Short mmCIF file of C-alpha atoms in Angstrom, two decimals:
data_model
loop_
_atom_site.label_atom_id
_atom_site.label_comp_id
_atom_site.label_asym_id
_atom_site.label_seq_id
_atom_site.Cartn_x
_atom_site.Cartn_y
_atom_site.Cartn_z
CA UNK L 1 18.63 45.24 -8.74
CA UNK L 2 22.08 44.64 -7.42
CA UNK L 3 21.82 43.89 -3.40
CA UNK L 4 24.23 42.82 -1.02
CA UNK L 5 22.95 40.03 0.25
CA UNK L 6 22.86 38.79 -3.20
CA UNK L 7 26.72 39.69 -4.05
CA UNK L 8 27.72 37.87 -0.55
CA UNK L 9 25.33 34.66 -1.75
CA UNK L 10 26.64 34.80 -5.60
CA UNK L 11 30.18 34.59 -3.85
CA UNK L 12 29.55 31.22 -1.80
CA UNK L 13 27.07 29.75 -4.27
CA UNK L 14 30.13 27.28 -5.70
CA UNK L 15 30.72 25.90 -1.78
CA UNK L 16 27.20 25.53 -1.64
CA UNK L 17 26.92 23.62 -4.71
CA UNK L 18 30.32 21.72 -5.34
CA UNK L 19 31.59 21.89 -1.96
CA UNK L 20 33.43 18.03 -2.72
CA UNK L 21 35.52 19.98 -5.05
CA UNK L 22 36.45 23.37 -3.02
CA UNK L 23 37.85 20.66 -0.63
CA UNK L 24 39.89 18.91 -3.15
CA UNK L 25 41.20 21.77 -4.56
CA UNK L 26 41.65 23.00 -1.12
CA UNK L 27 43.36 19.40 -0.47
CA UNK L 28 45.86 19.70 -3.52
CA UNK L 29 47.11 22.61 -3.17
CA UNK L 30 47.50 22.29 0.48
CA UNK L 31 49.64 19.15 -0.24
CA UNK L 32 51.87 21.03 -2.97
CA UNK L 33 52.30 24.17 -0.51
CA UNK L 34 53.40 21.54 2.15
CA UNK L 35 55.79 19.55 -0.14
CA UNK L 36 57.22 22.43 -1.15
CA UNK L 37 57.89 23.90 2.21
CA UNK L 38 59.69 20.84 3.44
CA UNK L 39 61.59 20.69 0.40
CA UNK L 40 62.75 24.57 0.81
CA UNK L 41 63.61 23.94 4.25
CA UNK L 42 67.26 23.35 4.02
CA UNK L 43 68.06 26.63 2.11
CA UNK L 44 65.94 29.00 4.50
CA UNK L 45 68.05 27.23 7.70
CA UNK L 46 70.92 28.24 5.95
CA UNK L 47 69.95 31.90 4.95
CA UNK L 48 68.06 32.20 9.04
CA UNK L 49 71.90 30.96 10.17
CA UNK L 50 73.59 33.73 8.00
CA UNK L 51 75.10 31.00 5.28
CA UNK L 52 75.16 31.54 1.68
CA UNK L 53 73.20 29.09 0.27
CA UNK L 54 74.63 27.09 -2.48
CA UNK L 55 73.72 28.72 -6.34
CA UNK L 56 72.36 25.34 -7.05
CA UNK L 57 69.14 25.82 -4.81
CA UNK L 58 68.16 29.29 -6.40
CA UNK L 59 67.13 27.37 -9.59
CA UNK L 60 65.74 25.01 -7.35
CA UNK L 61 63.74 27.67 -5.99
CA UNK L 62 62.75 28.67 -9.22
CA UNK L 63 61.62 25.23 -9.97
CA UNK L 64 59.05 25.15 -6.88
CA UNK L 65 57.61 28.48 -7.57
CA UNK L 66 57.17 27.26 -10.97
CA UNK L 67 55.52 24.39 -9.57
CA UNK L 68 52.94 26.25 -6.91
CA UNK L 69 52.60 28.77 -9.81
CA UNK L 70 50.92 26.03 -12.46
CA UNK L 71 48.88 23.98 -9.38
CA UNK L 72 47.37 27.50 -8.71
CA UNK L 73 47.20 27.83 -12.46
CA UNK L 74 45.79 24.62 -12.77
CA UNK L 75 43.02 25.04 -9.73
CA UNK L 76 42.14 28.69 -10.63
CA UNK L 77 40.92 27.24 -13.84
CA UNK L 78 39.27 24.48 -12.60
CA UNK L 79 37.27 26.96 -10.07
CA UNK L 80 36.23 29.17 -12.99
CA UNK L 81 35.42 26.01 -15.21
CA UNK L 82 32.79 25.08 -12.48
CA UNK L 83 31.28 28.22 -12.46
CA UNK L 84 31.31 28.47 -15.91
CA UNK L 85 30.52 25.16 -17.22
CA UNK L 86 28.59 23.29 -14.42
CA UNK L 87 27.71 20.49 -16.54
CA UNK L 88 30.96 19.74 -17.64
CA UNK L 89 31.01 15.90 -16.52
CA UNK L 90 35.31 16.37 -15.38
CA UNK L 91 36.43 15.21 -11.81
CA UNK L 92 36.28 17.86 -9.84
CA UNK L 93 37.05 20.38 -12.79
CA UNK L 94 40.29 19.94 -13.21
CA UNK L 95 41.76 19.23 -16.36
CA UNK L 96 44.90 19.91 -18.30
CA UNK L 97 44.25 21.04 -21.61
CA UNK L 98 44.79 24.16 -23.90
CA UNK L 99 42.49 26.66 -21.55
CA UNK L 100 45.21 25.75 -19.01
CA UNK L 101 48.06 26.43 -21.07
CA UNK L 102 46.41 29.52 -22.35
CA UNK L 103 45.55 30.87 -18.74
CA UNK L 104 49.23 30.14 -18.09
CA UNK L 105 50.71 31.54 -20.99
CA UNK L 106 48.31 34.80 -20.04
CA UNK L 107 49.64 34.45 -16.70
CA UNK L 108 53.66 34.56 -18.04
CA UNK L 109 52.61 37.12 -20.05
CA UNK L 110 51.43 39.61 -17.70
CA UNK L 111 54.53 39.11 -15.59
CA UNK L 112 57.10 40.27 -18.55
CA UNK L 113 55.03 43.13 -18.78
CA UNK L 114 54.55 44.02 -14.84
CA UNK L 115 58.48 43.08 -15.13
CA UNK L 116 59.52 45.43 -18.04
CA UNK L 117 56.93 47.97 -16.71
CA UNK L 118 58.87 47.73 -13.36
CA UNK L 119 62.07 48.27 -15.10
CA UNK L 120 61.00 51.49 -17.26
CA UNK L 121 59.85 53.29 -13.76
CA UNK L 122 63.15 52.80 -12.25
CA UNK L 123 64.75 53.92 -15.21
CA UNK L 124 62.65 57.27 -15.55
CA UNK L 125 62.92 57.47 -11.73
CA UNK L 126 66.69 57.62 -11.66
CA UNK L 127 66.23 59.51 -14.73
CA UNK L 128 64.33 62.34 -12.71
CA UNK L 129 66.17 62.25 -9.76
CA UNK L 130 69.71 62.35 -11.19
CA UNK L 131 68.59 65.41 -13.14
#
């Protein structure tokens, strides 16, 4: 039987047992998150002073959420190898192989179809409430 002491143990049983990697993973994406913000910093100045940003730092944008998008990728599937695989012998779990491209590709994926999903609603919305 189900308790919930053992649902609250089950969810801290990988800091218990790999807590080296939680930390590096913590570590990395800390680091990414960081160099990203500093790097972002000049176009949300501009947008807090009421400037239009120059067109060339929305790609650049793009390019950084990209970025903190495959890191998280990248450390999700590492978290999930170690639960998963335990006695896989990789450095802290993290690898970049086909399960990562796969989990991003799933990842892509699911964001057309939240995307196109999002579109069809406002389409039958405006479709109901201009009737």
């Amino acid at each position: 039987m189900v308790s919930v002491s053992s649902i609250i143990s089950g969810a801290f049983q990988l800091l218990r047992e790999r807590p080296l990697a939680a930390i590096v993973w913590g570590f990395i994406y800390m680091a990414v998150s960081v160099g990203v913000g500093y790097a972002t910093t000049p176009y949300y100045q501009a947008v807090r002073v009421g400037a239009a940003p120059p067109l060339s730092t929305y790609g650049m944008l793009m390019l950084f959420n990209l970025l903190i998008y495959l890191v998280m990728t990248v450390l999700l599937t590492a978290s999930q190898r170690a639960v998963l695989r335990p006695w896989d012998d990789v450095a802290f779990h993290i690898r970049l192989g086909l399960e990562e491209l796969r989990m991003i590709g799933l990842g892509l994926f699911f964001a057309i179809l939240f995307f196109l999903g999002m579109i069809i609603l406002v389409v039958a919305m405006i479709a109901v409430f201009a009737a």
